[in-house]
GROMACS .gro file of C-alpha atoms in nm:
model
  373
    1MET     CA    1  -2.129   2.842   5.605
    2ILE     CA    2  -1.870   2.572   5.625
    3GLU     CA    3  -1.946   2.538   6.000
    4LYS     CA    4  -2.271   2.374   6.059
    5GLY     CA    5  -2.248   2.397   6.456
    6ARG     CA    6  -2.448   2.677   6.643
    7ILE     CA    7  -2.378   2.820   6.982
    8SER     CA    8  -2.549   3.063   7.233
    9ALA     CA    9  -2.434   3.409   7.311
   10LEU     CA   10  -2.325   3.279   7.661
   11GLN     CA   11  -2.108   3.037   7.502
   12MET     CA   12  -1.967   3.295   7.271
   13ALA     CA   13  -1.875   3.514   7.600
   14THR     CA   14  -1.733   3.199   7.754
   15LEU     CA   15  -1.514   3.139   7.460
   16LEU     CA   16  -1.399   3.500   7.441
   17TYR     CA   17  -1.309   3.567   7.810
   18PRO     CA   18  -1.009   3.328   7.836
   19THR     CA   19  -0.905   3.411   7.492
   20ILE     CA   20  -0.800   3.759   7.612
   21ILE     CA   21  -0.716   3.683   7.996
   22ALA     CA   22  -0.513   3.372   7.937
   23THR     CA   23  -0.197   3.550   7.822
   24ALA     CA   24  -0.303   3.902   7.946
   25ILE     CA   25  -0.302   3.827   8.330
   26LEU     CA   26   0.074   3.720   8.315
   27LEU     CA   27   0.218   3.967   8.085
   28VAL     CA   28   0.004   4.293   8.112
   29PRO     CA   29   0.091   4.390   8.478
   30ALA     CA   30   0.475   4.417   8.407
   31ILE     CA   31   0.421   4.585   8.071
   32THR     CA   32   0.158   4.830   8.186
   33GLY     CA   33   0.351   4.920   8.503
   34GLU     CA   34   0.646   5.030   8.278
   35TYR     CA   35   0.439   5.305   8.152
   36ALA     CA   36   0.171   5.378   8.406
   37LYS     CA   37   0.353   5.309   8.729
   38LYS     CA   38   0.124   5.353   9.035
   39ASP     CA   39  -0.175   5.418   8.804
   40MET     CA   40  -0.127   5.080   8.629
   41TRP     CA   41  -0.472   4.968   8.763
   42LEU     CA   42  -0.635   5.231   8.555
   43SER     CA   43  -0.494   5.136   8.223
   44PRO     CA   44  -0.721   4.823   8.157
   45ILE     CA   45  -1.037   5.068   8.188
   46TRP     CA   46  -0.920   5.288   7.922
   47ALA     CA   47  -0.787   5.006   7.708
   48SER     CA   48  -1.140   4.829   7.712
   49LEU     CA   49  -1.273   5.126   7.508
   50ALA     CA   50  -1.073   4.952   7.223
   51GLY     CA   51  -1.284   4.624   7.293
   52LEU     CA   52  -1.618   4.791   7.280
   53PHE     CA   53  -1.513   4.965   6.937
   54VAL     CA   54  -1.404   4.640   6.779
   55ILE     CA   55  -1.720   4.446   6.881
   56PHE     CA   56  -1.932   4.757   6.765
   57LEU     CA   57  -1.765   4.712   6.419
   58ALA     CA   58  -1.803   4.348   6.405
   59VAL     CA   59  -2.176   4.351   6.497
   60LYS     CA   60  -2.240   4.639   6.247
   61LEU     CA   61  -2.086   4.434   5.970
   62GLU     CA   62  -2.261   4.129   6.051
   63GLN     CA   63  -2.597   4.314   6.075
   64ARG     CA   64  -2.514   4.400   5.692
   65PHE     CA   65  -2.392   4.056   5.603
   66PRO     CA   66  -2.544   3.785   5.808
   67GLU     CA   67  -2.414   3.446   5.844
   68GLN     CA   68  -2.092   3.574   5.672
   69THR     CA   69  -1.726   3.623   5.816
   70ILE     CA   70  -1.507   3.914   5.717
   71ILE     CA   71  -1.336   3.701   5.469
   72GLN     CA   72  -1.653   3.650   5.285
   73TYR     CA   73  -1.804   3.995   5.287
   74SER     CA   74  -1.474   4.181   5.238
   75GLY     CA   75  -1.504   4.061   4.859
   76THR     CA   76  -1.859   4.171   4.844
   77ILE     CA   77  -1.773   4.511   4.965
   78THR     CA   78  -1.454   4.592   4.780
   79GLY     CA   79  -1.473   4.361   4.479
   80LYS     CA   80  -1.329   4.021   4.417
   81LEU     CA   81  -0.939   4.089   4.390
   82ILE     CA   82  -0.915   4.364   4.656
   83GLY     CA   83  -1.149   4.144   4.875
   84LYS     CA   84  -0.930   3.833   4.811
   85LEU     CA   85  -0.629   4.035   4.932
   86ILE     CA   86  -0.807   4.137   5.244
   87GLY     CA   87  -0.905   3.801   5.314
   88VAL     CA   88  -0.541   3.672   5.266
   89LEU     CA   89  -0.393   3.950   5.496
   90ILE     CA   90  -0.646   3.870   5.779
   91VAL     CA   91  -0.567   3.490   5.751
   92LEU     CA   92  -0.195   3.545   5.771
   93TYR     CA   93  -0.243   3.802   6.070
   94TYR     CA   94  -0.425   3.516   6.256
   95PHE     CA   95  -0.153   3.276   6.150
   96HIS     CA   96   0.114   3.512   6.297
   97ALA     CA   97  -0.074   3.572   6.602
   98THR     CA   98  -0.131   3.206   6.676
   99GLY     CA   99   0.230   3.156   6.632
  100ILE     CA  100   0.307   3.418   6.894
  101ILE     CA  101   0.062   3.287   7.137
  102LEU     CA  102   0.194   2.929   7.108
  103LEU     CA  103   0.558   3.057   7.168
  104GLU     CA  104   0.431   3.267   7.479
  105TYR     CA  105   0.272   2.949   7.602
  106GLY     CA  106   0.612   2.736   7.547
  107ASN     CA  107   0.841   2.998   7.702
  108PHE     CA  108   0.625   3.030   7.999
  109VAL     CA  109   0.602   2.662   8.061
  110ILE     CA  110   0.965   2.586   8.006
  111GLY     CA  111   1.093   2.880   8.203
  112SER     CA  112   0.866   2.822   8.494
  113PHE     CA  113   0.804   2.468   8.523
  114LEU     CA  114   0.981   2.207   8.271
  115PRO     CA  115   1.324   2.365   8.209
  116ARG     CA  116   1.457   2.032   8.056
  117THR     CA  117   1.152   1.966   7.826
  118PRO     CA  118   1.216   2.058   7.447
  119LEU     CA  119   1.011   2.362   7.331
  120LEU     CA  120   0.893   2.145   7.042
  121ILE     CA  121   0.723   1.890   7.272
  122VAL     CA  122   0.552   2.168   7.474
  123ILE     CA  123   0.417   2.352   7.184
  124GLY     CA  124   0.367   2.041   6.972
  125SER     CA  125   0.136   1.886   7.228
  126MET     CA  126  -0.074   2.183   7.267
  127VAL     CA  127  -0.120   2.220   6.896
  128LEU     CA  128  -0.220   1.861   6.886
  129VAL     CA  129  -0.483   1.884   7.157
  130CYS     CA  130  -0.626   2.216   7.018
  131GLY     CA  131  -0.636   2.059   6.676
  132LEU     CA  132  -0.867   1.788   6.803
  133ALA     CA  133  -1.084   2.060   6.955
  134VAL     CA  134  -1.097   2.245   6.618
  135ARG     CA  135  -1.182   1.928   6.414
  136GLY     CA  136  -1.472   1.891   6.670
  137GLY     CA  137  -1.617   2.221   6.561
  138ILE     CA  138  -1.743   2.541   6.732
  139GLU     CA  139  -1.987   2.356   6.961
  140VAL     CA  140  -1.715   2.117   7.101
  141MET     CA  141  -1.496   2.418   7.179
  142ALA     CA  142  -1.776   2.625   7.332
  143ARG     CA  143  -1.867   2.339   7.555
  144THR     CA  144  -1.520   2.275   7.658
  145ALA     CA  145  -1.481   2.639   7.744
  146GLN     CA  146  -1.814   2.607   7.953
  147VAL     CA  147  -1.645   2.338   8.151
  148LEU     CA  148  -1.293   2.500   8.183
  149VAL     CA  149  -1.379   2.865   8.255
  150PRO     CA  150  -1.549   2.816   8.584
  151PHE     CA  151  -1.234   2.671   8.718
  152VAL     CA  152  -0.995   2.943   8.572
  153ILE     CA  153  -1.215   3.202   8.734
  154LEU     CA  154  -1.230   2.998   9.067
  155PHE     CA  155  -0.847   2.950   9.075
  156PHE     CA  156  -0.801   3.316   8.978
  157THR     CA  157  -1.024   3.427   9.269
  158LEU     CA  158  -0.839   3.183   9.498
  159ILE     CA  159  -0.488   3.350   9.410
  160MET     CA  160  -0.634   3.702   9.458
  161ILE     CA  161  -0.800   3.638   9.799
  162LEU     CA  162  -0.502   3.436   9.960
  163LEU     CA  163  -0.280   3.734   9.853
  164THR     CA  164  -0.493   3.971  10.029
  165PRO     CA  165  -0.281   3.969  10.377
  166GLU     CA  166   0.034   4.072  10.188
  167LEU     CA  167  -0.103   4.368  10.022
  168ASN     CA  168   0.018   4.715  10.104
  169LEU     CA  169  -0.212   5.014  10.032
  170ASP     CA  170   0.069   5.266  10.056
  171ASN     CA  171   0.173   5.140   9.717
  172LEU     CA  172  -0.133   5.279   9.561
  173PHE     CA  173  -0.096   5.635   9.647
  174PRO     CA  174  -0.087   5.900   9.523
  175VAL     CA  175  -0.347   5.822   9.263
  176MET     CA  176  -0.292   6.008   8.944
  177GLU     CA  177   0.009   6.204   9.070
  178TYR     CA  178   0.098   6.303   8.718
  179GLY     CA  179  -0.263   6.328   8.572
  180LEU     CA  180  -0.424   6.086   8.327
  181LYS     CA  181  -0.115   6.070   8.095
  182PRO     CA  182   0.061   5.764   8.246
  183SER     CA  183  -0.245   5.552   8.266
  184LEU     CA  184  -0.339   5.637   7.916
  185LYS     CA  185   0.001   5.554   7.793
  186GLY     CA  186   0.012   5.230   7.984
  187ALA     CA  187  -0.330   5.140   7.820
  188ILE     CA  188  -0.163   5.126   7.470
  189ILE     CA  189  -0.041   4.775   7.496
  190PRO     CA  190  -0.328   4.618   7.686
  191ALA     CA  191  -0.575   4.767   7.413
  192SER     CA  192  -0.390   4.520   7.181
  193TRP     CA  193  -0.538   4.237   7.395
  194PHE     CA  194  -0.884   4.402   7.384
  195LEU     CA  195  -0.857   4.439   7.002
  196GLN     CA  196  -0.836   4.062   6.990
  197LEU     CA  197  -1.214   4.068   7.051
  198PHE     CA  198  -1.255   4.125   6.677
  199ILE     CA  199  -1.245   3.752   6.649
  200ILE     CA  200  -1.616   3.783   6.740
  201ALA     CA  201  -1.653   3.853   6.364
  202PHE     CA  202  -1.584   3.489   6.306
  203ILE     CA  203  -1.824   3.375   6.572
  204LEU     CA  204  -2.114   3.589   6.510
  205PRO     CA  205  -2.219   3.389   6.196
  206VAL     CA  206  -2.263   3.056   6.406
  207LEU     CA  207  -2.471   3.234   6.677
  208LYS     CA  208  -2.825   3.087   6.725
  209LYS     CA  209  -3.114   3.319   6.592
  210GLY     CA  210  -3.258   3.558   6.844
  211GLU     CA  211  -2.925   3.568   7.073
  212LYS     CA  212  -2.854   3.905   7.262
  213ILE     CA  213  -2.515   3.953   7.088
  214GLY     CA  214  -2.466   4.320   7.191
  215LYS     CA  215  -2.525   4.238   7.553
  216ALA     CA  216  -2.299   3.931   7.549
  217GLY     CA  217  -2.008   4.120   7.377
  218ILE     CA  218  -2.034   4.421   7.631
  219LEU     CA  219  -2.046   4.170   7.925
  220THR     CA  220  -1.712   4.017   7.797
  221VAL     CA  221  -1.553   4.330   7.768
  222ILE     CA  222  -1.637   4.431   8.111
  223THR     CA  223  -1.544   4.118   8.272
  224VAL     CA  224  -1.208   4.116   8.105
  225MET     CA  225  -1.159   4.464   8.225
  226ILE     CA  226  -1.226   4.387   8.572
  227THR     CA  227  -1.008   4.079   8.577
  228LEU     CA  228  -0.716   4.300   8.448
  229VAL     CA  229  -0.809   4.566   8.687
  230ILE     CA  230  -0.791   4.322   8.968
  231THR     CA  231  -0.480   4.173   8.845
  232ASN     CA  232  -0.283   4.498   8.809
  233LEU     CA  233  -0.414   4.633   9.131
  234VAL     CA  234  -0.297   4.319   9.341
  235THR     CA  235   0.036   4.305   9.190
  236LEU     CA  236   0.089   4.689   9.242
  237LEU     CA  237  -0.022   4.651   9.605
  238LEU     CA  238   0.213   4.366   9.646
  239PHE     CA  239   0.522   4.468   9.469
  240GLY     CA  240   0.474   4.846   9.426
  241VAL     CA  241   0.688   4.998   9.124
  242ILE     CA  242   0.918   4.694   9.128
  243THR     CA  243   0.642   4.500   8.928
  244THR     CA  244   0.811   4.582   8.616
  245SER     CA  245   1.111   4.400   8.723
  246PHE     CA  246   0.925   4.066   8.687
  247THR     CA  247   0.831   3.904   8.359
  248TYR     CA  248   0.533   3.724   8.511
  249PRO     CA  249   0.441   3.914   8.821
  250VAL     CA  250   0.138   3.704   8.914
  251MET     CA  251   0.347   3.392   8.891
  252GLU     CA  252   0.592   3.563   9.161
  253ALA     CA  253   0.294   3.683   9.351
  254ALA     CA  254   0.153   3.322   9.392
  255ARG     CA  255   0.496   3.239   9.556
  256PHE     CA  256   0.422   3.476   9.845
  257ILE     CA  257   0.107   3.280   9.950
  258SER     CA  258   0.161   3.091  10.272
  259VAL     CA  259  -0.134   2.998  10.504
  260ALA     CA  260  -0.032   2.840  10.829
  261ASP     CA  261   0.275   2.660  10.669
  262PHE     CA  262   0.035   2.457  10.508
  263LEU     CA  263  -0.108   2.610  10.183
  264GLN     CA  264   0.211   2.718   9.996
  265HIS     CA  265   0.362   2.682   9.633
  266LEU     CA  266   0.047   2.779   9.462
  267GLU     CA  267   0.244   2.832   9.129
  268SER     CA  268   0.083   2.516   9.023
  269VAL     CA  269  -0.267   2.705   9.036
  270VAL     CA  270  -0.130   2.975   8.809
  271MET     CA  271  -0.006   2.711   8.584
  272ALA     CA  272  -0.342   2.551   8.568
  273ILE     CA  273  -0.510   2.896   8.487
  274TRP     CA  274  -0.230   2.961   8.213
  275VAL     CA  275  -0.281   2.609   8.044
  276ALA     CA  276  -0.667   2.587   8.057
  277GLY     CA  277  -0.703   2.966   7.925
  278THR     CA  278  -0.427   2.914   7.662
  279PHE     CA  279  -0.598   2.600   7.539
  280ILE     CA  280  -0.915   2.772   7.470
  281LYS     CA  281  -0.724   3.068   7.324
  282VAL     CA  282  -0.514   2.873   7.094
  283SER     CA  283  -0.821   2.663   7.003
  284LEU     CA  284  -1.021   2.971   6.905
  285PHE     CA  285  -0.733   3.128   6.698
  286TYR     CA  286  -0.651   2.793   6.534
  287TYR     CA  287  -1.013   2.767   6.449
  288VAL     CA  288  -1.012   3.109   6.278
  289VAL     CA  289  -0.707   3.029   6.084
  290VAL     CA  290  -0.871   2.704   5.955
  291ILE     CA  291  -1.205   2.854   5.873
  292GLY     CA  292  -1.044   3.174   5.712
  293THR     CA  293  -0.809   2.938   5.497
  294ALA     CA  294  -1.090   2.725   5.394
  295GLN     CA  295  -1.301   3.035   5.281
  296VAL     CA  296  -1.015   3.190   5.095
  297LEU     CA  297  -0.954   2.878   4.905
  298HIS     CA  298  -1.311   2.792   4.873
  299ILE     CA  299  -1.285   2.470   5.046
  300SER     CA  300  -1.623   2.321   5.150
  301ASP     CA  301  -1.498   2.106   5.447
  302PHE     CA  302  -1.234   2.262   5.692
  303ARG     CA  303  -1.156   1.940   5.887
  304PRO     CA  304  -0.904   1.788   5.631
  305ILE     CA  305  -0.693   2.096   5.666
  306VAL     CA  306  -0.690   2.117   6.034
  307LEU     CA  307  -0.381   1.900   6.106
  308PRO     CA  308  -0.161   2.032   5.805
  309ILE     CA  309  -0.238   2.375   5.928
  310GLY     CA  310  -0.145   2.267   6.291
  311LEU     CA  311   0.197   2.158   6.176
  312PHE     CA  312   0.261   2.478   6.011
  313LEU     CA  313   0.169   2.662   6.312
  314THR     CA  314   0.392   2.474   6.527
  315VAL     CA  315   0.701   2.569   6.277
  316LEU     CA  316   0.582   2.926   6.266
  317SER     CA  317   0.588   2.946   6.640
  318PHE     CA  318   0.960   2.895   6.634
  319TRP     CA  319   1.000   3.159   6.347
  320THR     CA  320   0.822   3.431   6.552
  321SER     CA  321   1.118   3.522   6.759
  322SER     CA  322   1.460   3.375   6.878
  323SER     CA  323   1.413   3.472   7.257
  324LEU     CA  324   1.168   3.573   7.515
  325GLN     CA  325   1.305   3.920   7.535
  326GLU     CA  326   1.264   3.962   7.147
  327LEU     CA  327   0.921   3.827   7.196
  328GLU     CA  328   0.834   4.100   7.441
  329GLN     CA  329   0.981   4.367   7.240
  330ILE     CA  330   0.747   4.265   6.939
  331LEU     CA  331   0.455   4.274   7.173
  332ILE     CA  332   0.537   4.621   7.311
  333THR     CA  333   0.654   4.783   6.969
  334SER     CA  334   0.528   4.658   6.647
  335PHE     CA  335   0.234   4.451   6.741
  336PRO     CA  336   0.006   4.721   6.877
  337PHE     CA  337   0.038   4.902   6.531
  338TYR     CA  338  -0.024   4.575   6.355
  339ASP     CA  339  -0.335   4.495   6.562
  340PHE     CA  340  -0.465   4.839   6.507
  341PHE     CA  341  -0.431   4.829   6.130
  342VAL     CA  342  -0.583   4.479   6.092
  343LEU     CA  343  -0.845   4.491   6.367
  344ILE     CA  344  -0.961   4.849   6.336
  345ILE     CA  345  -0.859   5.031   6.024
  346ILE     CA  346  -0.959   4.745   5.782
  347PRO     CA  347  -1.304   4.670   5.934
  348MET     CA  348  -1.376   5.053   5.966
  349LEU     CA  349  -1.276   5.102   5.614
  350LEU     CA  350  -1.519   4.784   5.513
  351LEU     CA  351  -1.810   4.929   5.698
  352VAL     CA  352  -1.768   5.290   5.557
  353ILE     CA  353  -1.741   5.156   5.198
  354ALA     CA  354  -2.042   4.917   5.254
  355LYS     CA  355  -2.241   5.208   5.372
  356VAL     CA  356  -2.135   5.439   5.084
  357ARG     CA  357  -2.200   5.163   4.826
  358LYS     CA  358  -2.501   5.053   5.009
  359LYS     CA  359  -2.378   4.691   5.020
  360GLY     CA  360  -2.529   4.434   5.232
  361ALA     CA  361  -2.873   4.387   5.404
  362THR     CA  362  -3.050   4.687   5.583
  363LYS     CA  363  -3.205   4.466   5.836
  364ASN     CA  364  -3.064   4.241   6.084
  365ARG     CA  365  -3.183   3.882   6.082
  366ARG     CA  366  -3.194   3.855   6.443
  367ASN     CA  367  -3.431   4.109   6.535
  368LYS     CA  368  -3.566   4.347   6.269
  369GLY     CA  369  -3.240   4.569   6.216
  370LYS     CA  370  -3.168   4.616   6.595
  371VAL     CA  371  -2.928   4.443   6.798
  372LYS     CA  372  -3.071   4.372   7.126
  373LYS     CA  373  -2.852   4.512   7.419
   0.00000   0.00000   0.00000
């Protein structure tokens, strides 16, 4: 393993939680509401099944190939040439995904708070800070997440509680007026966020021995699902069907908060959630890009390539799309299929081929062939 650090299952869950909700809580309500209407709060429940499935795939593959990432065992399963192509494809996917995340972050910060600040400064500063975390390794990133995530949860809970007096239950009914179809249709886009949990395939090799990886993965999916259900439900009860008219419904919701003309303008709290969560998300995706690149190129130490890759990610974020509207279209139209192919089809084929060709270990190093759940 290139990475010498080791983290616990709880630290892994702490890393994964903001990796999904950081961007989802701002973008998912409007996107889901477009298709699910009043049933938008149900969509994250169906979407979470995608998260459970990719975690299942990652754990099963890790059982057969302990202490290896998908970049490494794809060559063992399919052969050197095809395995190398799969590795390159996965690394390119994470390059592209990281660029999109950075552009989402930059557009939000500039559009909501710093309209006169150059996009390059906003994105470049985030990449620099994340690069320092990546150079520190997975342990530094996990400990940073342990410090930041409780504040993210606290601020999120504060926003939801303070919005309670403004909520209108009439906006919720009738539930499932047109059956399950709208909520299932609305679950397609959020499922893309849950599919990102396949990033666990790069974390499992650095977990401490004896950790309950199955339980930690399921806990992560459930907490993310609950967070998105609450987010969608609150925005629905506040705005009703006009939720889709806002790009960032949670940001607009925060502007409604006013307690005794004293506690107002809590957009800064949403900003704090966004920046802290995005920092962890970008750091983890950035880390996967660096580790994946090092493994594809057979580099023994990943640290020297961290800053050069960071520079490339900064440039790539500007190439991703030319406007916020175009970026939203990419997330709605092409990216779900992109995610589905890379994060489900490829791992599923690798697992099937590994079983048919009887590749990999038959016992899990953690608990004699059984994943603790």
